[in-house]
CSV table of C-alpha atoms in Angstrom, one decimal:
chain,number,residue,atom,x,y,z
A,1365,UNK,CA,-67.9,80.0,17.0
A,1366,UNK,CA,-65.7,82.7,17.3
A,1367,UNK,CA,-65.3,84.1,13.4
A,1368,UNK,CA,-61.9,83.8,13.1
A,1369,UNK,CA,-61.6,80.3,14.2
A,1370,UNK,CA,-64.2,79.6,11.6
A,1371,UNK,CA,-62.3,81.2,9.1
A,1372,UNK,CA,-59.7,78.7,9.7
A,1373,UNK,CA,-61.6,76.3,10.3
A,1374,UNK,CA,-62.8,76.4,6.7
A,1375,UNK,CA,-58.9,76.8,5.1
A,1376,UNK,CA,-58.5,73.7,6.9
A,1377,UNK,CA,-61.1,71.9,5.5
A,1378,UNK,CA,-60.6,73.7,1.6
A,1379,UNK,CA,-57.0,72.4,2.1
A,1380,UNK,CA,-57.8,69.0,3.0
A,1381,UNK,CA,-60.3,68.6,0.1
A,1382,UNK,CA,-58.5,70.4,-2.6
A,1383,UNK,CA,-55.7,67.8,-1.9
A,1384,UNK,CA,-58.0,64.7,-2.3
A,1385,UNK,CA,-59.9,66.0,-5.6
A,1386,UNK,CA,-55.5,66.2,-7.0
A,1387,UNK,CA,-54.9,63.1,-5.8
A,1388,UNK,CA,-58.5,61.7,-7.0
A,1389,UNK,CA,-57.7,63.0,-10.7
A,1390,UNK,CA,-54.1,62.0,-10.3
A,1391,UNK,CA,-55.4,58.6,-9.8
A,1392,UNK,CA,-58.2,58.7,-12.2
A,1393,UNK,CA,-55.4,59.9,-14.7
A,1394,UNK,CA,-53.1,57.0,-13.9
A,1395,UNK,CA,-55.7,54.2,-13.4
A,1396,UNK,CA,-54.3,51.8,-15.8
A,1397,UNK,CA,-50.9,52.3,-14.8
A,1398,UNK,CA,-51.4,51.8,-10.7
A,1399,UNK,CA,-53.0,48.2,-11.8
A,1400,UNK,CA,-50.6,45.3,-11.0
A,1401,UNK,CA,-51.8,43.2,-13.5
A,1402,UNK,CA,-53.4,42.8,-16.8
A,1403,UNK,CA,-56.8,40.6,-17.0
A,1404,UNK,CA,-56.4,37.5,-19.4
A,1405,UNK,CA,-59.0,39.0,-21.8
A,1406,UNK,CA,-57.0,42.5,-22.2
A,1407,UNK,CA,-54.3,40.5,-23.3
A,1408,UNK,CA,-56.6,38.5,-26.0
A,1409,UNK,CA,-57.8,41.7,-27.0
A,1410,UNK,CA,-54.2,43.2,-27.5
A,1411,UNK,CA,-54.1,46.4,-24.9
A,1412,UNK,CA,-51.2,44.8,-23.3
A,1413,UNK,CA,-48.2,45.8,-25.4
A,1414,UNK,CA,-46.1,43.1,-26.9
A,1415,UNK,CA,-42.1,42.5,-26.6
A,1416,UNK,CA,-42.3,44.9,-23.4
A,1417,UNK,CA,-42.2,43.5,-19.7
A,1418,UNK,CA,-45.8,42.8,-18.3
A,1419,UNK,CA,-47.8,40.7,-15.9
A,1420,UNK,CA,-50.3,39.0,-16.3
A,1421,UNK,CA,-52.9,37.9,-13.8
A,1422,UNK,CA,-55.5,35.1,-12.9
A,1423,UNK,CA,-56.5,31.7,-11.9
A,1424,UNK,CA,-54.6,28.3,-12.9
A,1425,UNK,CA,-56.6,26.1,-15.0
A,1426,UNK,CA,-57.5,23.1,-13.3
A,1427,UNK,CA,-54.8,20.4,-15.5
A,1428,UNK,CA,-53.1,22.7,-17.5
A,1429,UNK,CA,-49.9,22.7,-15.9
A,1430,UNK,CA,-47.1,21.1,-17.7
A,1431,UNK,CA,-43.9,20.3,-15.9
A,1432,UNK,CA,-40.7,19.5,-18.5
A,1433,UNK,CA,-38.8,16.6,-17.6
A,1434,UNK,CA,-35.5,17.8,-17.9
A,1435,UNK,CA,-35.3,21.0,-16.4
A,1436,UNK,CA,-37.5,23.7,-14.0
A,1437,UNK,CA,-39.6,24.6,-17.1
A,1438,UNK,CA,-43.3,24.8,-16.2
A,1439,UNK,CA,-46.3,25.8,-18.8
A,1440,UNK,CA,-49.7,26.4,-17.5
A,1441,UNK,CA,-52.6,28.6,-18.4
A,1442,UNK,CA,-54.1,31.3,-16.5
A,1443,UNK,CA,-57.9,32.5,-17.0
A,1444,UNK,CA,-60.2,35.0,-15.6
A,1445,UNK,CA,-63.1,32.9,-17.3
A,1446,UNK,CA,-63.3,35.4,-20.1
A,1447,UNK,CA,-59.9,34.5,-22.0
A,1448,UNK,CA,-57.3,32.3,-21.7
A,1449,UNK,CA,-53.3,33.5,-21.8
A,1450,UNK,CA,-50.7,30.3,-21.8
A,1451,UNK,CA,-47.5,31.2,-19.7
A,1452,UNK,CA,-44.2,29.9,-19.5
A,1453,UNK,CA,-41.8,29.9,-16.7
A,1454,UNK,CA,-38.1,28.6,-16.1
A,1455,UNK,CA,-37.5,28.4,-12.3
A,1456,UNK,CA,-38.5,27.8,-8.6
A,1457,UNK,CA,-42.4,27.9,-8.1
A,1458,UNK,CA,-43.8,29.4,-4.9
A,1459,UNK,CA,-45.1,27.2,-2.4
A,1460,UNK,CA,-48.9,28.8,-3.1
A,1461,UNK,CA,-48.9,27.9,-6.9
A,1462,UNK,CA,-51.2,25.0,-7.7
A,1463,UNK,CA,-54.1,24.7,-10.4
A,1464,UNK,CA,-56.9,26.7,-9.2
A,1465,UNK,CA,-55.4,29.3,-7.3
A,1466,UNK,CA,-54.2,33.0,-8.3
A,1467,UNK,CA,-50.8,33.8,-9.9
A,1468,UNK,CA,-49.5,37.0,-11.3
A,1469,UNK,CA,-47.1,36.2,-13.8
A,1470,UNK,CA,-44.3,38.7,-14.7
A,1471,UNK,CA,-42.7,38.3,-18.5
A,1472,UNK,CA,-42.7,39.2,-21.9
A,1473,UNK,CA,-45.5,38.3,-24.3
A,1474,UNK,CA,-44.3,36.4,-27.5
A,1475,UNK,CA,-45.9,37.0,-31.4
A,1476,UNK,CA,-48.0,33.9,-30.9
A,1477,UNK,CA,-49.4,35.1,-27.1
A,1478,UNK,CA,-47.1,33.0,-25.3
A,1479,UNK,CA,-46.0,34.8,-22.0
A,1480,UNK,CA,-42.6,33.9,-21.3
A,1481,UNK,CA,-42.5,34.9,-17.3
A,1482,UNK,CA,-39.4,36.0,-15.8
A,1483,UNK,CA,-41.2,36.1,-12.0
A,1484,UNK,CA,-44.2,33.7,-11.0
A,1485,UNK,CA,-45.7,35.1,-7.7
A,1486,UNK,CA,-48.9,33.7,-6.1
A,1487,UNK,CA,-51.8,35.4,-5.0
A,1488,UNK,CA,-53.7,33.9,-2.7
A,1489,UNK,CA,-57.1,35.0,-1.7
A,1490,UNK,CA,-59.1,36.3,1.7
A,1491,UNK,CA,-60.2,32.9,3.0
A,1492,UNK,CA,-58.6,31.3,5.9
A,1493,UNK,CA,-59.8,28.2,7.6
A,1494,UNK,CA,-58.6,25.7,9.0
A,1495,UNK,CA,-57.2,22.0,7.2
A,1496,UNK,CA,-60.3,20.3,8.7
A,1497,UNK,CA,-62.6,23.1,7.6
A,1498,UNK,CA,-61.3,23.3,4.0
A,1499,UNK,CA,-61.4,19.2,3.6
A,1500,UNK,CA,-65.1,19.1,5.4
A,1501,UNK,CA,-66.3,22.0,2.2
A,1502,UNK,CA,-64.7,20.0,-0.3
A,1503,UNK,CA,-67.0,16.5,1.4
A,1504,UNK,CA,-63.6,14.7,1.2
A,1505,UNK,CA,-63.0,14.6,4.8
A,1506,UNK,CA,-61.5,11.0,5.8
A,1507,UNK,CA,-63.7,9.3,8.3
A,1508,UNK,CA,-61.2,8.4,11.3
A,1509,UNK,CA,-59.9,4.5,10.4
A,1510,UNK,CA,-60.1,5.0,6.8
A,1511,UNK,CA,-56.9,7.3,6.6
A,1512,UNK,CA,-54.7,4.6,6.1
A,1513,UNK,CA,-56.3,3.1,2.7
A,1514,UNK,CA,-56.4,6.6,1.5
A,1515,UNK,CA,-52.7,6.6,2.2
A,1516,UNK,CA,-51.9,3.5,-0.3
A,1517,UNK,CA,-53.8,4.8,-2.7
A,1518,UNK,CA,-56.8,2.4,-2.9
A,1519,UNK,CA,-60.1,3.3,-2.2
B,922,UNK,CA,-68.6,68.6,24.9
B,923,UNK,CA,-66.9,72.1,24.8
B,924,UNK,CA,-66.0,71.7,28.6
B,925,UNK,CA,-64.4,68.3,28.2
B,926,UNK,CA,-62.2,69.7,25.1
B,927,UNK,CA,-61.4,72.7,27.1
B,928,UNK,CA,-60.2,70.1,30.2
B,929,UNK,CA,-58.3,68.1,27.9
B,930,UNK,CA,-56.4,71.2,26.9
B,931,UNK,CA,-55.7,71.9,30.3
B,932,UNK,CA,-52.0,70.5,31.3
B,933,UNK,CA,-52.2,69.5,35.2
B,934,UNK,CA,-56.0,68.0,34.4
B,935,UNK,CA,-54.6,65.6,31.7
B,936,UNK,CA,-51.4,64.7,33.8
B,937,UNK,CA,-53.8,63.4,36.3
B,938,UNK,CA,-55.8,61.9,33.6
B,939,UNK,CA,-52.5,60.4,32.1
B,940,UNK,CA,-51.9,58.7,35.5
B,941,UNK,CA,-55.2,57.0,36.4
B,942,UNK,CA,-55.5,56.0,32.3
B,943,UNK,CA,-52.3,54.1,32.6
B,944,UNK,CA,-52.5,52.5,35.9
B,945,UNK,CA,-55.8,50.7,34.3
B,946,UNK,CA,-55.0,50.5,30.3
B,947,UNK,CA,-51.6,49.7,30.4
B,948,UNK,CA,-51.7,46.3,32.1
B,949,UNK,CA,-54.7,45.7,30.5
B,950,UNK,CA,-52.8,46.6,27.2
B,951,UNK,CA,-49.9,43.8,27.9
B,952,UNK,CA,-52.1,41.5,29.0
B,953,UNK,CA,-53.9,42.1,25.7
B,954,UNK,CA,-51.1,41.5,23.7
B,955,UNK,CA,-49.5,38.6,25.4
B,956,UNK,CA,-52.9,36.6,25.5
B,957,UNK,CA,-53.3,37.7,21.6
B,958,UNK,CA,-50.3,36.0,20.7
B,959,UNK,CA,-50.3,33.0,23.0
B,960,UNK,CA,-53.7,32.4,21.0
B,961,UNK,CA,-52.6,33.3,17.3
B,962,UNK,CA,-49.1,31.2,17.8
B,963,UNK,CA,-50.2,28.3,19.7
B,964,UNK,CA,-54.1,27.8,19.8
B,965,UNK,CA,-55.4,28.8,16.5
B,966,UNK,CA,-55.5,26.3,14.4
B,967,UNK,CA,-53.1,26.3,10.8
B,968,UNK,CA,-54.7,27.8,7.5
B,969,UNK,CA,-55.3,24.9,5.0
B,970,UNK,CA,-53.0,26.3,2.5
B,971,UNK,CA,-50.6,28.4,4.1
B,972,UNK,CA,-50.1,26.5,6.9
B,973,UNK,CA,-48.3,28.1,9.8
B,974,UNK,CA,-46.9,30.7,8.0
B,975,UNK,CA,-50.2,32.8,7.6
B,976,UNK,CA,-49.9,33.3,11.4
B,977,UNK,CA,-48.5,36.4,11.1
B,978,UNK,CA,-51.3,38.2,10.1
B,979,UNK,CA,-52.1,39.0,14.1
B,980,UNK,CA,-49.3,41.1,13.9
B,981,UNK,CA,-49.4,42.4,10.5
B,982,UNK,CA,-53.5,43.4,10.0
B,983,UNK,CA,-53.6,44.7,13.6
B,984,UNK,CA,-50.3,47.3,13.2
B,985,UNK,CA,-51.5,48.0,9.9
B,986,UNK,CA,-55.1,49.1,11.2
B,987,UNK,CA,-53.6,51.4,14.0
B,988,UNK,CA,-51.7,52.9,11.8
B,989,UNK,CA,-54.3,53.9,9.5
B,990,UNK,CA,-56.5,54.7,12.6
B,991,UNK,CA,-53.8,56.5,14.1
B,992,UNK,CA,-53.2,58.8,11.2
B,993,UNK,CA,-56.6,59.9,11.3
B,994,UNK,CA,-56.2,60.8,15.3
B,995,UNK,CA,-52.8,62.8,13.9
B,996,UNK,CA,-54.5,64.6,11.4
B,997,UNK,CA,-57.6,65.3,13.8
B,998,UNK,CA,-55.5,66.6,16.4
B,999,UNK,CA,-53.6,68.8,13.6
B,1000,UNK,CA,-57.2,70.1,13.1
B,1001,UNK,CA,-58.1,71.0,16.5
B,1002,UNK,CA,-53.9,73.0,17.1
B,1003,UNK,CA,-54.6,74.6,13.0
B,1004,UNK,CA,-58.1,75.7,14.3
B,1005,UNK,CA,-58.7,76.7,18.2
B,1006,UNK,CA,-54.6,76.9,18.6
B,1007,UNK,CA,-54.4,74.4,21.7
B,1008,UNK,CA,-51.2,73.3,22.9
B,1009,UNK,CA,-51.9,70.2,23.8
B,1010,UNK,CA,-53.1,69.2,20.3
B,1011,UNK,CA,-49.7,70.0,19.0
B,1012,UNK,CA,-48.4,67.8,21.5
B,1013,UNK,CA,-50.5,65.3,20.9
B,1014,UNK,CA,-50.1,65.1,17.0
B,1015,UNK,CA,-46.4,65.1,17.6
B,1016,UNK,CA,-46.8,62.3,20.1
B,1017,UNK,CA,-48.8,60.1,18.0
B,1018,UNK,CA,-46.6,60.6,14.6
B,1019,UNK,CA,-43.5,57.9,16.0
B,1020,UNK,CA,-45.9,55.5,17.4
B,1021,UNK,CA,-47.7,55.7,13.7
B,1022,UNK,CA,-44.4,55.6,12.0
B,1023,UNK,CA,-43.5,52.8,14.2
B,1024,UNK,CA,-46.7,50.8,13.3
B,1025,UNK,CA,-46.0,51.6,10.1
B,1026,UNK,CA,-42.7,50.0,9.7
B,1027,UNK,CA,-44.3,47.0,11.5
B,1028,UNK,CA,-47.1,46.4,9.2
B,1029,UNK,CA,-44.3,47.0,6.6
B,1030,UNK,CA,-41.4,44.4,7.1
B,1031,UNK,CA,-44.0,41.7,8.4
B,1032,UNK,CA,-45.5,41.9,5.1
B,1033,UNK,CA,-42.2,41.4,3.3
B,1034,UNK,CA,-41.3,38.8,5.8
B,1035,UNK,CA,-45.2,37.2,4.9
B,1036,UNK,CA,-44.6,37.8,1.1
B,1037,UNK,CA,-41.9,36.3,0.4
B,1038,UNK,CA,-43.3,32.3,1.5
B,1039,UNK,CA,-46.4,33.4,0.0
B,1040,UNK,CA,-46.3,35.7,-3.0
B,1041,UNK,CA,-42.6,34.5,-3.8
B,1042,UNK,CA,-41.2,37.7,-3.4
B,1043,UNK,CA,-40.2,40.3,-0.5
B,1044,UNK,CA,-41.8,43.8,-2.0
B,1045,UNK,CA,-43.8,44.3,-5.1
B,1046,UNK,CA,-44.5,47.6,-5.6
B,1047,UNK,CA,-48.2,46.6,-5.4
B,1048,UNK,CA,-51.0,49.7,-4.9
B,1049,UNK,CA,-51.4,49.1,-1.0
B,1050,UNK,CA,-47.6,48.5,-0.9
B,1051,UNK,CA,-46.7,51.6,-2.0
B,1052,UNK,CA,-49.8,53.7,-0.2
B,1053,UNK,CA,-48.4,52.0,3.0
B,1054,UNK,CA,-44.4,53.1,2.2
B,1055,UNK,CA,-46.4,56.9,1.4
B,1056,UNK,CA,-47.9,56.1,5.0
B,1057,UNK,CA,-44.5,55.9,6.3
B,1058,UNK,CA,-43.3,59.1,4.8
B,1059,UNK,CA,-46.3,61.3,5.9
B,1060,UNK,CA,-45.6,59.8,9.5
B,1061,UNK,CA,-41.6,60.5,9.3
B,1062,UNK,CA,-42.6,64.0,7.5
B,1063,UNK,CA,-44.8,64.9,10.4
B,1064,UNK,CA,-41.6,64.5,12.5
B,1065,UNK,CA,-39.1,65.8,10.2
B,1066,UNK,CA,-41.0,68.7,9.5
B,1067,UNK,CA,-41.2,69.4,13.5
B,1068,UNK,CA,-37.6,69.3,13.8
B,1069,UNK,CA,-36.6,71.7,11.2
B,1070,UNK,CA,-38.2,75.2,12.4
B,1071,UNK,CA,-36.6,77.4,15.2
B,1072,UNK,CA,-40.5,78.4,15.9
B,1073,UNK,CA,-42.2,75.5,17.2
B,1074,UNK,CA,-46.1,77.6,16.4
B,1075,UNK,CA,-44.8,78.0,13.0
B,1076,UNK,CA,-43.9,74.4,13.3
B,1077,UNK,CA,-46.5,73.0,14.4
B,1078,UNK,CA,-49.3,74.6,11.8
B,1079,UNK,CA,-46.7,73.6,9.2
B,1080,UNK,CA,-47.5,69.9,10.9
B,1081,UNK,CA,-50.9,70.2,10.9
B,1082,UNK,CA,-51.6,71.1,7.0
B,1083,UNK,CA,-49.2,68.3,6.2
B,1084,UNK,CA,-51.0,66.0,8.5
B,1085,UNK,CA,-54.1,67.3,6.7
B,1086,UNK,CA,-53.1,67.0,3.1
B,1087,UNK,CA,-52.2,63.3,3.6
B,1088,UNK,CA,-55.5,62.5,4.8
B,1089,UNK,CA,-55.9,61.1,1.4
B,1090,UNK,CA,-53.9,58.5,1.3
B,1091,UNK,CA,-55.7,56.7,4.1
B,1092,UNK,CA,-58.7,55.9,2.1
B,1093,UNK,CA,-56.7,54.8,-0.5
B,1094,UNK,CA,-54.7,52.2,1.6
B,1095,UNK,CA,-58.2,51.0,2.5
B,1096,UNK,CA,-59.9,50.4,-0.9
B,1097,UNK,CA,-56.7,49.7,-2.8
B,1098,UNK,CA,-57.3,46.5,-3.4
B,1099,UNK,CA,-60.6,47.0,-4.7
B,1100,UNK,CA,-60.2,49.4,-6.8
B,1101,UNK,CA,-56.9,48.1,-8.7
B,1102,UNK,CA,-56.0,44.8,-9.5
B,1103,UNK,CA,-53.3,44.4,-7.0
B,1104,UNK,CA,-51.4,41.2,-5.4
B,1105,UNK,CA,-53.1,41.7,-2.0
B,1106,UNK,CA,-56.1,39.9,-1.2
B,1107,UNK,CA,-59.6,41.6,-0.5
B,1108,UNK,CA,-60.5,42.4,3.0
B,1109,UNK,CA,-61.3,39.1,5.3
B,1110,UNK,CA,-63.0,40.8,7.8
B,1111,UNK,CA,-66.2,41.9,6.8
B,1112,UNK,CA,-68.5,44.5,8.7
B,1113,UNK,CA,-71.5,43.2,6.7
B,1114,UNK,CA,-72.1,39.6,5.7
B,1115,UNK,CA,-70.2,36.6,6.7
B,1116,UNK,CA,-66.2,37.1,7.2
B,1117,UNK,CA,-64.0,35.4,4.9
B,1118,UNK,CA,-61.8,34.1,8.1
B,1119,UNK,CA,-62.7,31.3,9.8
B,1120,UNK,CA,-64.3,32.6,13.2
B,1121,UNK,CA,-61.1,30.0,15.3
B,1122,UNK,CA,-59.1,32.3,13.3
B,1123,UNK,CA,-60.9,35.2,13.2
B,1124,UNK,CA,-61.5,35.8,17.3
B,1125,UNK,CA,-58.0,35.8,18.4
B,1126,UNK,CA,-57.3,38.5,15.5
B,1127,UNK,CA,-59.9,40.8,16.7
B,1128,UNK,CA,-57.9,40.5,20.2
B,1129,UNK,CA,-54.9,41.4,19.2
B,1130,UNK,CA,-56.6,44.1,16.7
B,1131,UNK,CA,-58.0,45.2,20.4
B,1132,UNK,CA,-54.9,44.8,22.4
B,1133,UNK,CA,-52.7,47.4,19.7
B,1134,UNK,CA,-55.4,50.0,19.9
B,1135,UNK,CA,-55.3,50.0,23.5
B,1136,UNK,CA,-51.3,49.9,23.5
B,1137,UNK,CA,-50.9,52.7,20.9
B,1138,UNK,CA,-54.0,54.6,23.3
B,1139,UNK,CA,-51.4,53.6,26.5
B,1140,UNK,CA,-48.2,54.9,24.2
B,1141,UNK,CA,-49.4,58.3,23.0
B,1142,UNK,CA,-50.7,59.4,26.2
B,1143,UNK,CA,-46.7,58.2,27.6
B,1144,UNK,CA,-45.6,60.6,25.3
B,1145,UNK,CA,-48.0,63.1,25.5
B,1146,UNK,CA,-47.1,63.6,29.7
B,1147,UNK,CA,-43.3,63.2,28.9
B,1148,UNK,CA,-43.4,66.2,26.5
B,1149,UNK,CA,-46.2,68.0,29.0
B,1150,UNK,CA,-43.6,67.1,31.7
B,1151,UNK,CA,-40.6,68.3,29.7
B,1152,UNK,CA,-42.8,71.7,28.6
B,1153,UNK,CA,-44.1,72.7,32.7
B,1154,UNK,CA,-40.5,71.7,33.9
B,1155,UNK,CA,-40.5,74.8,35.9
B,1156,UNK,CA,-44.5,74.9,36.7
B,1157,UNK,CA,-45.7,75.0,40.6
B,1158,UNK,CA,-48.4,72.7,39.9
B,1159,UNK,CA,-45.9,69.9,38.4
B,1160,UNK,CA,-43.5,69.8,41.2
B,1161,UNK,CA,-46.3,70.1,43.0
B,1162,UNK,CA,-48.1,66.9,41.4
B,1163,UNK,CA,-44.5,65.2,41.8
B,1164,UNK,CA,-43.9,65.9,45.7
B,1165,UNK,CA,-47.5,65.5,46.6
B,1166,UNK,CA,-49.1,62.6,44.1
């Protein structure tokens, strides 16, 4: 290779990794901060700060939500199987939200570790499949004919 | 492999190349695209929570992988014009940066159109959010940056160290989610091990994944012979190419 083409050659390639190590510590620096979410069990240990706004997310626990009878008021809990954060939330749900699937919860934690959410947004995970697909993992899937007692309820 | 870099870098041999590649690719391409989404839309069957809404991840994944591919071509053609100083990798990093950009925006406002049933919300300035909006910016940069000097060698090395520099950000898009707790899923497609996308599902995605590469391939080299056509305006052998094809 001709020497001066090398010579650029490796300016080019000093540039491009002198850029990523700045934007490698940059990143390293800021690693809590690019997170979306705080983990149930940071918040039981206290790193997220109180009376500021956070999020908090993880999984619904299977029967814990709440629904008030008067108004849009929901309470459920959300765990990442380490700890356990109870979250309160006054408003429209999105479609996604269920018990057993992911939420990130966005809200200000209360003195008794209450967070009271101002935004509830769902986060689904990487599996797609079709209805049948899904039911057929669960072994619910209705044999053809026996749709219609499922239907009224009675097995 | 030094004689097919030196063709490429010869105008008249990649005007001729341009022609027969398109002739081929470019039907090929629509076809591609038009069979992709007559499967995603109407054959593939509904995800058992999102329903029909989830299908419009076979346009968002697949604009969202040329993209990042894309940049990679931009930045290695930056390389090649910053390095052995041929033309025709200037005009090929400048043809590739609006067809990035465009993909881009794509991958972009199909997300917020996809987050908003979803997630419940349009934008969150999640980590592969915001990497993708920095995409954007390198991509409009790259342009930008083209436009503002008299000197279009000055330009162009300007191009390519920008180009360069925001190589970074690609792997960053890519292992965002892993590496930060962020609102976007993991990867479905896996290279190793069992994808997480049901393989009725998972088939017509890799088609239209297939179909974008090979229009992006088809648009870049439409833009690479309009700017070769626009730069040999006055050559013998283009009039020559255009009276005797």
């Amino acid at each position: 290779m001709h020497p001066k083409r090398q010579q650029r050659l490796i300016i080019a390639l000093v540039i491009v990794l002198l850029s990523s190590a700045t934007v490698g510590l940059v990143a390293y620096a800021l690693r809590g901060n690019i997170n979306l979410f705080y983990p149930p069990s940071e918040v039981v240990a206290g790193k997220a700060p109180l009376g500021r706004n956070i999020r908090v997310g993880g999984m619904v626990v299977d029967g814990s939500i709440k629904r008030s009878t008067t108004d849009l008021t929901t309470t459920f809990i959300v765990t990442d199987y380490a700890a356990e954060v109870t979250i309160t939330y006054t408003g429209i749900l999105p479609d996604l939200f269920a018990e057993g699937e992911g939420v990130v919860a966005a809200g200000v934690l209360d003195t008794a570790g209450i967070l009271v959410a101002s935004e509830v947004l769902a986060k689904h995970d990487e599996n797609y499949m079709p209805p049948e697909v899904a039911a057929a993992l669960e072994g619910k899937q209705p044999r053809t004919g026996t749709a219609k007692i499922y239907r009224n309820g009675e097995v | 492999m030094w004689s097919v870099i030196h063709k490429m870098g010869s105008p008249p041999w990649f005007y001729r190349f341009a022609g027969v590649f398109l002739r081929w690719c470019l039907p090929l391409a629509l076809a591609g695209l038009l069979v992709g989404a007559l499967w995603g839309l109407f054959i593939a069957p509904p995800d058992f929570r999102q329903g029909n809404s989830y299908r419009i991840i076979f346009i968002h994944v697949p604009a969202a992988v040329v993209a990042l591919a894309g940049y990679y071509l931009m930045a290695f053609a930056g390389l090649v014009s910053l390095v052995w100083k041929i033309k025709m990798a200037d005009t090929a990093m400048r043809a590739v940066a609006p067809v990035g950009g465009a993909l881009t925006f794509i991958a972009l406002a199909t997300g917020a159109i996809w987050g908003k049933p979803t997630w419940g919300a349009w934008w969150v300035w999640d980590a592969r959010v915001t990497s993708m909006l920095i995409l954007l910016f390198l991509y409009l940069g790259v342009i930008a940056l083209f436009e503002a000097y008299e000197n279009k060698a000055v330009a162009a090395r300007a191009c390519a160290v920008l180009a360069l520099v925001g190589t970074v950000n690609i792997p960053i898009i890519y292992k965002s989610v892993d590496w930060w707790y962020s609102l976007h899923q993991p990867a479905s497609i896996k290279f190793t091990g069992e994808s997480a996308i049901d393989s009725s599902m998972l088939y017509p995605l890799l088609l239209n994944i297939g179909a974008f590469y090979l229009t992006f391939a088809c648009v870049v080299v439409l833009n690479m012979r309009a700017a070769l056509m626009n730069i040999h305006r006055q050559s013998a052998w283009l009039t020559q190419e255009l009276t005797h094809p």
